[in-house]
């Protein structure tokens, strides 16, 4: 009998990360994983993200044909992309979701191709396709949605996939049900998401595009009055200002590099400005985690540091020092989003989690 396998697909701007996992009913075993690199010049030739679909599908098919071997594909998982607000969980991919992701997403991003790619390959093999915990997961409590300006309520836009995967990992290590876990999880990558995970739900978060601390490439939350003045000053066009805030802001805007390893080397060489900027970023992270702990009444099982920045011993030492009185600090370096996708689908295949159907309303109560 052939072994069952799950394919995970995580499209990025110039890569498509693929991973194939053997599924034994209770555990996943990595068969193969690869970041399929796409030439920037080739990608620039596509007029839209949606037009990249067939190009990327062919590369994934090649990966699958080379790696599947004696295994039998039983499901495909794709990165969820920029969907409308949804509850956490696993969503079945159908034609309606494919059409939405390709043509009417909330924001245009390569991750929107995750659902269409998974759906297309799953159809070829006659298996199900799913997305898991997209960034649009929105389980904010009503009190967390209120802002001081009626036209702009607060909303969730969060690295839900890695945050919830890390929460499940901590729950397993504590031998505690995930739906009883209370933690603050800080995903610290190119963008930051700092979220309160209470009884398995993301009840509050720092919107990764709006209100977070500044990051290696994003400006984070800014004082509104100077920003308004700048918007109307004529100094920048709309596109230039967006670029300054997202992609060329944060550490990059202050030091000219997004590479935290390089920043740490600059500090070792005695660069005082680099040291100040680096500490300011970590200071803001610690402050945001402390604020998010108040959402859980400071009753926490743990604080989790994850994402690329958590690979830095220097950064995690600073944050442990600042946060250790709140709760035990757990460091889960990097993020394995392909495995998190496969784990979500495995729960569906095992019957421990029921998949949601598209369209899904974030107002739906999730157990």
mmCIF file of C-alpha atoms in Angstrom:
data_model
loop_
_atom_site.group_PDB
_atom_site.id
_atom_site.type_symbol
_atom_site.label_atom_id
_atom_site.label_comp_id
_atom_site.label_asym_id
_atom_site.label_seq_id
_atom_site.Cartn_x
_atom_site.Cartn_y
_atom_site.Cartn_z
ATOM 1 C CA UNK A 1 0.000 0.000 0.000
ATOM 2 C CA UNK A 2 1.346 3.431 -0.905
ATOM 3 C CA UNK A 3 1.844 6.037 1.795
ATOM 4 C CA UNK A 4 -0.440 9.082 1.925
ATOM 5 C CA UNK A 5 1.089 12.497 1.263
ATOM 6 C CA UNK A 6 0.054 16.148 1.666
ATOM 7 C CA UNK A 7 1.408 18.907 -0.596
ATOM 8 C CA UNK A 8 1.891 22.419 0.833
ATOM 9 C CA UNK A 9 2.263 25.475 -1.415
ATOM 10 C CA UNK A 10 3.418 28.885 -0.169
ATOM 11 C CA UNK A 11 3.875 31.458 -2.970
ATOM 12 C CA UNK A 12 6.122 34.465 -2.385
ATOM 13 C CA UNK A 13 7.110 37.362 -4.614
ATOM 14 C CA UNK A 14 9.938 35.554 -6.421
ATOM 15 C CA UNK A 15 9.687 32.057 -4.933
ATOM 16 C CA UNK A 16 7.140 29.299 -4.530
ATOM 17 C CA UNK A 17 7.894 27.204 -1.476
ATOM 18 C CA UNK A 18 6.699 23.622 -1.805
ATOM 19 C CA UNK A 19 6.812 20.770 0.675
ATOM 20 C CA UNK A 20 5.581 17.207 0.547
ATOM 21 C CA UNK A 21 4.761 15.429 3.796
ATOM 22 C CA UNK A 22 4.026 11.799 4.441
ATOM 23 C CA UNK A 23 0.909 11.439 6.580
ATOM 24 C CA UNK A 24 0.578 8.376 8.771
ATOM 25 C CA UNK A 25 -2.739 9.318 10.342
ATOM 26 C CA UNK A 26 -1.173 10.755 13.491
ATOM 27 C CA UNK A 27 2.086 12.379 12.398
ATOM 28 C CA UNK A 28 3.719 14.161 9.474
ATOM 29 C CA UNK A 29 7.086 13.211 8.028
ATOM 30 C CA UNK A 30 8.918 15.464 5.585
ATOM 31 C CA UNK A 31 9.430 13.803 2.208
ATOM 32 C CA UNK A 32 10.822 16.798 0.337
ATOM 33 C CA UNK A 33 10.793 20.571 0.495
ATOM 34 C CA UNK A 34 12.119 23.179 -1.885
ATOM 35 C CA UNK A 35 12.002 26.903 -2.513
ATOM 36 C CA UNK A 36 11.382 27.186 -6.238
ATOM 37 C CA UNK A 37 13.189 30.372 -7.244
ATOM 38 C CA UNK A 38 11.741 32.484 -10.056
ATOM 39 C CA UNK A 39 13.896 34.943 -11.975
ATOM 40 C CA UNK A 40 12.945 38.542 -11.142
ATOM 41 C CA UNK A 41 13.109 39.508 -14.814
ATOM 42 C CA UNK A 42 10.690 36.717 -15.736
ATOM 43 C CA UNK A 43 8.299 37.666 -12.933
ATOM 44 C CA UNK A 44 8.392 41.322 -13.986
ATOM 45 C CA UNK A 45 7.077 40.239 -17.379
ATOM 46 C CA UNK A 46 3.712 39.232 -15.923
ATOM 47 C CA UNK A 47 1.175 42.051 -16.013
ATOM 48 C CA UNK A 48 -0.691 40.802 -12.934
ATOM 49 C CA UNK A 49 -0.153 38.354 -10.095
ATOM 50 C CA UNK A 50 -3.060 36.275 -11.402
ATOM 51 C CA UNK A 51 -1.290 35.858 -14.746
ATOM 52 C CA UNK A 52 1.554 34.012 -12.961
ATOM 53 C CA UNK A 53 -0.727 31.089 -12.123
ATOM 54 C CA UNK A 54 0.151 28.717 -14.974
ATOM 55 C CA UNK A 55 3.875 29.516 -14.763
ATOM 56 C CA UNK A 56 4.005 28.641 -11.077
ATOM 57 C CA UNK A 57 1.754 25.599 -11.498
ATOM 58 C CA UNK A 58 4.165 24.090 -14.016
ATOM 59 C CA UNK A 59 7.062 24.473 -11.584
ATOM 60 C CA UNK A 60 5.057 22.842 -8.785
ATOM 61 C CA UNK A 61 4.048 19.977 -11.080
ATOM 62 C CA UNK A 62 7.731 19.365 -11.835
ATOM 63 C CA UNK A 63 8.534 19.295 -8.107
ATOM 64 C CA UNK A 64 5.644 16.921 -7.455
ATOM 65 C CA UNK A 65 6.524 14.585 -10.311
ATOM 66 C CA UNK A 66 10.100 14.353 -9.041
ATOM 67 C CA UNK A 67 9.248 13.827 -5.374
ATOM 68 C CA UNK A 68 5.911 12.002 -5.102
ATOM 69 C CA UNK A 69 7.325 8.602 -6.052
ATOM 70 C CA UNK A 70 5.470 5.759 -4.360
ATOM 71 C CA UNK A 71 3.407 8.152 -2.266
ATOM 72 C CA UNK A 72 -0.269 8.832 -2.898
ATOM 73 C CA UNK A 73 -1.369 12.470 -2.783
ATOM 74 C CA UNK A 74 -4.391 12.836 -0.483
ATOM 75 C CA UNK A 75 -4.707 16.639 -0.148
ATOM 76 C CA UNK A 76 -3.202 19.982 -1.149
ATOM 77 C CA UNK A 77 -2.770 22.986 1.133
ATOM 78 C CA UNK A 78 -2.186 26.534 -0.121
ATOM 79 C CA UNK A 79 -1.317 29.802 1.620
ATOM 80 C CA UNK A 80 -4.581 31.637 2.227
ATOM 81 C CA UNK A 81 -3.727 35.061 0.877
ATOM 82 C CA UNK A 82 -5.539 38.357 1.357
ATOM 83 C CA UNK A 83 -9.106 37.182 1.872
ATOM 84 C CA UNK A 84 -12.006 38.943 3.547
ATOM 85 C CA UNK A 85 -12.142 38.630 7.364
ATOM 86 C CA UNK A 86 -12.560 34.980 8.373
ATOM 87 C CA UNK A 87 -12.407 32.955 11.587
ATOM 88 C CA UNK A 88 -9.355 30.826 12.248
ATOM 89 C CA UNK A 89 -9.300 27.324 10.861
ATOM 90 C CA UNK A 90 -9.140 25.339 7.639
ATOM 91 C CA UNK A 91 -11.187 26.454 4.624
ATOM 92 C CA UNK A 92 -12.098 24.188 1.706
ATOM 93 C CA UNK A 93 -11.087 25.673 -1.633
ATOM 94 C CA UNK A 94 -13.753 25.746 -4.336
ATOM 95 C CA UNK A 95 -14.162 27.642 -7.614
ATOM 96 C CA UNK A 96 -15.696 30.637 -5.834
ATOM 97 C CA UNK A 97 -12.690 31.004 -3.537
ATOM 98 C CA UNK A 98 -10.323 30.609 -6.499
ATOM 99 C CA UNK A 99 -12.130 33.389 -8.376
ATOM 100 C CA UNK A 100 -12.039 35.676 -5.343
ATOM 101 C CA UNK A 101 -8.338 35.079 -4.674
ATOM 102 C CA UNK A 102 -7.403 35.689 -8.307
ATOM 103 C CA UNK A 103 -9.586 38.650 -9.185
ATOM 104 C CA UNK A 104 -11.033 40.437 -6.128
ATOM 105 C CA UNK A 105 -8.706 39.953 -3.132
ATOM 106 C CA UNK A 106 -8.594 42.565 -0.396
ATOM 107 C CA UNK A 107 -4.943 43.292 -1.325
ATOM 108 C CA UNK A 108 -2.884 42.028 -4.245
ATOM 109 C CA UNK A 109 -0.070 39.752 -3.113
ATOM 110 C CA UNK A 110 1.625 36.592 -4.386
ATOM 111 C CA UNK A 111 0.116 34.603 -1.510
ATOM 112 C CA UNK A 112 -3.277 34.990 -3.206
ATOM 113 C CA UNK A 113 -2.095 32.299 -5.636
ATOM 114 C CA UNK A 114 -1.962 29.687 -2.864
ATOM 115 C CA UNK A 115 -5.617 28.687 -3.108
ATOM 116 C CA UNK A 116 -5.782 28.588 -6.942
ATOM 117 C CA UNK A 117 -2.545 26.582 -7.175
ATOM 118 C CA UNK A 118 -3.684 24.072 -4.555
ATOM 119 C CA UNK A 119 -7.102 23.778 -6.208
ATOM 120 C CA UNK A 120 -5.673 23.154 -9.673
ATOM 121 C CA UNK A 121 -3.250 20.454 -8.583
ATOM 122 C CA UNK A 122 -5.791 18.826 -6.260
ATOM 123 C CA UNK A 123 -8.269 18.599 -9.149
ATOM 124 C CA UNK A 124 -5.717 16.701 -11.226
ATOM 125 C CA UNK A 125 -5.335 14.100 -8.468
ATOM 126 C CA UNK A 126 -8.977 14.035 -7.418
ATOM 127 C CA UNK A 127 -8.284 15.187 -3.849
ATOM 128 C CA UNK A 128 -9.327 18.114 -1.664
ATOM 129 C CA UNK A 129 -7.672 21.531 -1.551
ATOM 130 C CA UNK A 130 -7.568 23.756 1.519
ATOM 131 C CA UNK A 131 -6.198 26.991 2.927
ATOM 132 C CA UNK A 132 -5.275 27.343 6.590
ATOM 133 C CA UNK A 133 -5.378 30.402 8.862
ATOM 134 C CA UNK A 134 -4.946 33.173 6.262
ATOM 135 C CA UNK A 135 -3.653 36.601 7.310
ATOM 136 C CA UNK A 136 -7.230 37.879 7.262
ATOM 137 C CA UNK A 137 -8.206 35.787 10.298
ATOM 138 C CA UNK A 138 -10.249 38.204 12.405
ATOM 139 C CA UNK A 139 -11.449 37.101 15.831
ATOM 140 C CA UNK A 140 -11.097 40.451 17.586
ATOM 141 C CA UNK A 141 -13.354 40.952 20.559
ATOM 142 C CA UNK A 142 -15.904 43.749 19.987
ATOM 143 C CA UNK A 143 -14.119 45.981 22.496
ATOM 144 C CA UNK A 144 -10.880 45.582 20.505
ATOM 145 C CA UNK A 145 -12.477 46.903 17.305
ATOM 146 C CA UNK A 146 -13.343 50.350 18.631
ATOM 147 C CA UNK A 147 -11.081 53.241 17.643
ATOM 148 C CA UNK A 148 -11.461 56.925 18.423
ATOM 149 C CA UNK A 149 -12.468 57.689 14.831
ATOM 150 C CA UNK A 150 -15.734 56.170 13.633
ATOM 151 C CA UNK A 151 -14.617 56.009 9.993
ATOM 152 C CA UNK A 152 -11.658 53.762 10.824
ATOM 153 C CA UNK A 153 -12.479 50.869 13.163
ATOM 154 C CA UNK A 154 -9.672 48.558 14.213
ATOM 155 C CA UNK A 155 -9.394 45.291 12.311
ATOM 156 C CA UNK A 156 -7.181 42.233 12.283
ATOM 157 C CA UNK A 157 -4.467 41.544 9.713
ATOM 158 C CA UNK A 158 -2.094 39.094 11.319
ATOM 159 C CA UNK A 159 0.418 36.285 10.698
ATOM 160 C CA UNK A 160 -2.250 33.858 11.898
ATOM 161 C CA UNK A 161 -0.773 30.710 10.359
ATOM 162 C CA UNK A 162 2.534 30.806 12.225
ATOM 163 C CA UNK A 163 1.059 32.334 15.379
ATOM 164 C CA UNK A 164 -1.531 29.597 15.803
ATOM 165 C CA UNK A 165 0.973 26.875 14.855
ATOM 166 C CA UNK A 166 3.310 28.151 17.581
ATOM 167 C CA UNK A 167 0.412 28.282 20.030
ATOM 168 C CA UNK A 168 -0.415 24.653 19.270
ATOM 169 C CA UNK A 169 3.245 23.744 19.765
ATOM 170 C CA UNK A 170 3.327 25.368 23.210
ATOM 171 C CA UNK A 171 0.050 23.669 24.144
ATOM 172 C CA UNK A 172 1.523 20.269 23.183
ATOM 173 C CA UNK A 173 4.674 20.945 25.195
ATOM 174 C CA UNK A 174 2.536 21.889 28.202
ATOM 175 C CA UNK A 175 0.178 18.943 27.648
ATOM 176 C CA UNK A 176 -2.664 21.447 27.633
ATOM 177 C CA UNK A 177 -5.639 21.700 25.244
ATOM 178 C CA UNK A 178 -5.042 24.406 22.648
ATOM 179 C CA UNK A 179 -8.477 25.858 23.343
ATOM 180 C CA UNK A 180 -7.363 26.535 26.929
ATOM 181 C CA UNK A 181 -4.061 28.201 26.058
ATOM 182 C CA UNK A 182 -3.374 31.816 27.050
ATOM 183 C CA UNK A 183 -0.317 33.358 25.420
ATOM 184 C CA UNK A 184 1.086 36.409 23.705
ATOM 185 C CA UNK A 185 2.748 35.454 20.436
ATOM 186 C CA UNK A 186 5.132 37.800 18.625
ATOM 187 C CA UNK A 187 5.810 36.922 14.986
ATOM 188 C CA UNK A 188 8.916 38.945 14.157
ATOM 189 C CA UNK A 189 9.799 38.825 10.463
ATOM 190 C CA UNK A 190 9.906 41.493 7.778
ATOM 191 C CA UNK A 191 6.572 42.482 9.304
ATOM 192 C CA UNK A 192 5.576 42.052 12.940
ATOM 193 C CA UNK A 193 2.361 40.642 14.389
ATOM 194 C CA UNK A 194 1.919 40.678 18.158
ATOM 195 C CA UNK A 195 -1.225 38.852 19.196
ATOM 196 C CA UNK A 196 -3.127 37.752 22.273
ATOM 197 C CA UNK A 197 -4.125 34.102 21.979
ATOM 198 C CA UNK A 198 -6.848 33.399 24.541
ATOM 199 C CA UNK A 199 -8.501 29.989 24.620
ATOM 200 C CA UNK A 200 -7.237 29.339 21.100
ATOM 201 C CA UNK A 201 -8.665 32.552 19.633
ATOM 202 C CA UNK A 202 -6.788 35.606 18.340
ATOM 203 C CA UNK A 203 -8.785 38.078 20.391
ATOM 204 C CA UNK A 204 -6.494 41.067 19.740
ATOM 205 C CA UNK A 205 -3.427 41.875 17.686
ATOM 206 C CA UNK A 206 -1.229 44.682 16.454
ATOM 207 C CA UNK A 207 -2.207 44.931 12.789
ATOM 208 C CA UNK A 208 0.954 43.951 10.936
ATOM 209 C CA UNK A 209 0.430 46.683 8.337
ATOM 210 C CA UNK A 210 -0.736 49.479 10.619
ATOM 211 C CA UNK A 211 -0.019 49.605 14.345
ATOM 212 C CA UNK A 212 2.964 47.364 15.053
ATOM 213 C CA UNK A 213 6.413 48.418 16.274
ATOM 214 C CA UNK A 214 8.718 49.412 13.435
ATOM 215 C CA UNK A 215 10.282 46.412 11.709
ATOM 216 C CA UNK A 216 13.343 45.734 9.536
ATOM 217 C CA UNK A 217 11.478 47.301 6.578
ATOM 218 C CA UNK A 218 8.219 48.872 7.825
ATOM 219 C CA UNK A 219 7.689 52.140 9.654
ATOM 220 C CA UNK A 220 5.102 50.765 12.076
ATOM 221 C CA UNK A 221 2.714 53.020 13.974
ATOM 222 C CA UNK A 222 3.462 56.730 13.529
ATOM 223 C CA UNK A 223 2.206 59.973 15.130
ATOM 224 C CA UNK A 224 -0.858 60.914 13.045
ATOM 225 C CA UNK A 225 -0.490 64.705 12.917
ATOM 226 C CA UNK A 226 3.012 64.816 11.348
ATOM 227 C CA UNK A 227 1.994 62.024 8.973
ATOM 228 C CA UNK A 228 -1.097 63.965 7.870
ATOM 229 C CA UNK A 229 1.030 67.066 7.299
ATOM 230 C CA UNK A 230 3.491 65.027 5.258
ATOM 231 C CA UNK A 231 0.694 63.554 3.135
ATOM 232 C CA UNK A 232 -0.428 67.042 2.111
ATOM 233 C CA UNK A 233 3.020 68.635 1.838
ATOM 234 C CA UNK A 234 3.701 67.560 -1.740
ATOM 235 C CA UNK A 235 7.020 66.064 -0.658
ATOM 236 C CA UNK A 236 6.043 62.569 -1.791
ATOM 237 C CA UNK A 237 3.509 61.055 -4.148
ATOM 238 C CA UNK A 238 1.101 58.517 -2.693
ATOM 239 C CA UNK A 239 3.149 55.652 -4.147
ATOM 240 C CA UNK A 240 6.435 57.085 -2.853
ATOM 241 C CA UNK A 241 5.062 57.487 0.647
ATOM 242 C CA UNK A 242 3.644 53.959 0.692
ATOM 243 C CA UNK A 243 7.076 52.701 -0.338
ATOM 244 C CA UNK A 244 8.689 54.735 2.441
ATOM 245 C CA UNK A 245 6.331 53.204 4.998
ATOM 246 C CA UNK A 246 6.207 49.628 3.679
ATOM 247 C CA UNK A 247 9.405 48.158 2.286
ATOM 248 C CA UNK A 248 11.787 51.076 2.747
ATOM 249 C CA UNK A 249 10.846 52.113 6.267
ATOM 250 C CA UNK A 250 11.868 50.861 9.684
ATOM 251 C CA UNK A 251 15.462 49.752 10.127
ATOM 252 C CA UNK A 252 16.093 50.073 6.385
ATOM 253 C CA UNK A 253 14.976 53.704 6.342
ATOM 254 C CA UNK A 254 17.161 54.503 9.340
ATOM 255 C CA UNK A 255 20.283 52.451 8.606
ATOM 256 C CA UNK A 256 20.098 51.492 4.928
ATOM 257 C CA UNK A 257 19.836 47.736 5.507
ATOM 258 C CA UNK A 258 17.065 45.253 6.321
ATOM 259 C CA UNK A 259 19.521 42.544 7.371
ATOM 260 C CA UNK A 260 19.515 42.300 11.161
ATOM 261 C CA UNK A 261 22.725 40.258 11.065
ATOM 262 C CA UNK A 262 24.430 43.189 9.373
ATOM 263 C CA UNK A 263 22.989 45.594 11.948
ATOM 264 C CA UNK A 264 24.400 43.445 14.739
ATOM 265 C CA UNK A 265 27.793 43.471 12.997
ATOM 266 C CA UNK A 266 27.592 47.274 12.791
ATOM 267 C CA UNK A 267 26.940 47.373 16.538
ATOM 268 C CA UNK A 268 29.953 45.135 17.183
ATOM 269 C CA UNK A 269 32.027 47.596 15.138
ATOM 270 C CA UNK A 270 30.974 50.417 17.457
ATOM 271 C CA UNK A 271 28.202 52.024 15.379
ATOM 272 C CA UNK A 272 26.224 53.936 18.011
ATOM 273 C CA UNK A 273 23.349 54.848 15.706
ATOM 274 C CA UNK A 274 22.890 51.186 14.761
ATOM 275 C CA UNK A 275 22.869 50.272 18.455
ATOM 276 C CA UNK A 276 20.204 52.889 19.201
ATOM 277 C CA UNK A 277 17.939 51.871 16.296
ATOM 278 C CA UNK A 278 18.316 48.176 17.142
ATOM 279 C CA UNK A 279 17.444 48.723 20.792
ATOM 280 C CA UNK A 280 14.531 50.997 19.865
ATOM 281 C CA UNK A 281 13.008 48.250 17.718
ATOM 282 C CA UNK A 282 13.343 45.676 20.508
ATOM 283 C CA UNK A 283 12.100 48.192 23.081
ATOM 284 C CA UNK A 284 8.942 48.742 21.027
ATOM 285 C CA UNK A 285 8.450 44.984 20.633
ATOM 286 C CA UNK A 286 8.704 44.432 24.386
ATOM 287 C CA UNK A 287 6.332 47.319 25.078
ATOM 288 C CA UNK A 288 3.771 45.941 22.605
ATOM 289 C CA UNK A 289 3.987 42.452 24.119
ATOM 290 C CA UNK A 290 3.431 43.913 27.576
ATOM 291 C CA UNK A 291 0.384 45.819 26.351
ATOM 292 C CA UNK A 292 -1.012 42.698 24.685
ATOM 293 C CA UNK A 293 -0.530 40.749 27.925
ATOM 294 C CA UNK A 294 -3.055 43.080 29.549
ATOM 295 C CA UNK A 295 -5.686 41.730 27.131
ATOM 296 C CA UNK A 296 -5.287 38.358 28.875
ATOM 297 C CA UNK A 297 -5.334 40.027 32.329
ATOM 298 C CA UNK A 298 -1.615 39.186 32.628
ATOM 299 C CA UNK A 299 -2.692 35.560 33.138
ATOM 300 C CA UNK A 300 -0.432 33.839 30.628
ATOM 301 C CA UNK A 301 0.919 30.367 30.020
ATOM 302 C CA UNK A 302 3.754 31.903 28.078
ATOM 303 C CA UNK A 303 5.162 34.497 25.715
ATOM 304 C CA UNK A 304 6.259 33.119 22.340
ATOM 305 C CA UNK A 305 8.900 34.734 20.123
ATOM 306 C CA UNK A 306 8.915 33.462 16.549
ATOM 307 C CA UNK A 307 9.778 34.594 13.021
ATOM 308 C CA UNK A 308 13.160 35.446 11.527
ATOM 309 C CA UNK A 309 14.272 37.886 14.241
ATOM 310 C CA UNK A 310 13.910 35.142 16.854
ATOM 311 C CA UNK A 311 16.972 33.457 15.302
ATOM 312 C CA UNK A 312 19.066 36.233 16.846
ATOM 313 C CA UNK A 313 20.524 35.329 20.244
ATOM 314 C CA UNK A 314 21.138 39.029 20.902
ATOM 315 C CA UNK A 315 17.516 40.002 20.219
ATOM 316 C CA UNK A 316 15.973 37.146 22.183
ATOM 317 C CA UNK A 317 18.267 37.796 25.163
ATOM 318 C CA UNK A 318 17.091 41.422 25.275
ATOM 319 C CA UNK A 319 13.443 40.383 25.053
ATOM 320 C CA UNK A 320 13.808 37.635 27.664
ATOM 321 C CA UNK A 321 15.282 40.190 30.059
ATOM 322 C CA UNK A 322 12.389 42.581 29.463
ATOM 323 C CA UNK A 323 9.590 40.009 29.512
ATOM 324 C CA UNK A 324 10.538 37.166 31.846
ATOM 325 C CA UNK A 325 8.469 38.567 34.717
ATOM 326 C CA UNK A 326 5.327 38.393 32.575
ATOM 327 C CA UNK A 327 5.479 34.671 31.869
ATOM 328 C CA UNK A 328 7.930 32.015 30.666
ATOM 329 C CA UNK A 329 9.419 33.116 27.332
ATOM 330 C CA UNK A 330 9.531 30.463 24.603
ATOM 331 C CA UNK A 331 11.593 30.968 21.443
ATOM 332 C CA UNK A 332 10.501 29.119 18.304
ATOM 333 C CA UNK A 333 12.945 30.459 15.693
ATOM 334 C CA UNK A 334 11.862 31.193 12.139
ATOM 335 C CA UNK A 335 8.560 29.958 10.798
ATOM 336 C CA UNK A 336 7.682 26.719 9.032
ATOM 337 C CA UNK A 337 4.550 27.786 7.216
ATOM 338 C CA UNK A 338 4.497 24.810 4.852
ATOM 339 C CA UNK A 339 4.397 22.418 7.802
ATOM 340 C CA UNK A 340 1.726 24.537 9.502
ATOM 341 C CA UNK A 341 -0.385 24.274 6.339
ATOM 342 C CA UNK A 342 0.029 20.503 6.272
ATOM 343 C CA UNK A 343 -0.765 20.200 9.976
ATOM 344 C CA UNK A 344 -4.051 22.029 9.436
ATOM 345 C CA UNK A 345 -5.047 19.717 6.596
ATOM 346 C CA UNK A 346 -3.956 16.677 8.630
ATOM 347 C CA UNK A 347 -6.413 17.686 11.360
ATOM 348 C CA UNK A 348 -9.189 17.711 8.763
ATOM 349 C CA UNK A 349 -8.150 14.328 7.364
ATOM 350 C CA UNK A 350 -8.014 12.888 10.880
ATOM 351 C CA UNK A 351 -11.487 14.210 11.649
ATOM 352 C CA UNK A 352 -10.388 16.365 14.588
ATOM 353 C CA UNK A 353 -11.276 19.625 12.824
ATOM 354 C CA UNK A 354 -14.124 20.339 10.428
ATOM 355 C CA UNK A 355 -13.270 22.485 7.394
ATOM 356 C CA UNK A 356 -15.137 25.727 6.771
ATOM 357 C CA UNK A 357 -16.849 26.477 3.467
ATOM 358 C CA UNK A 358 -16.352 29.658 1.453
ATOM 359 C CA UNK A 359 -17.614 32.343 1.899
ATOM 360 C CA UNK A 360 -16.942 32.468 5.616
ATOM 361 C CA UNK A 361 -18.002 35.273 7.944
ATOM 362 C CA UNK A 362 -15.626 36.347 10.698
ATOM 363 C CA UNK A 363 -18.649 36.827 12.941
ATOM 364 C CA UNK A 364 -19.098 33.060 13.019
ATOM 365 C CA UNK A 365 -18.508 31.667 16.483
ATOM 366 C CA UNK A 366 -15.729 29.102 16.471
ATOM 367 C CA UNK A 367 -15.378 26.557 19.225
#
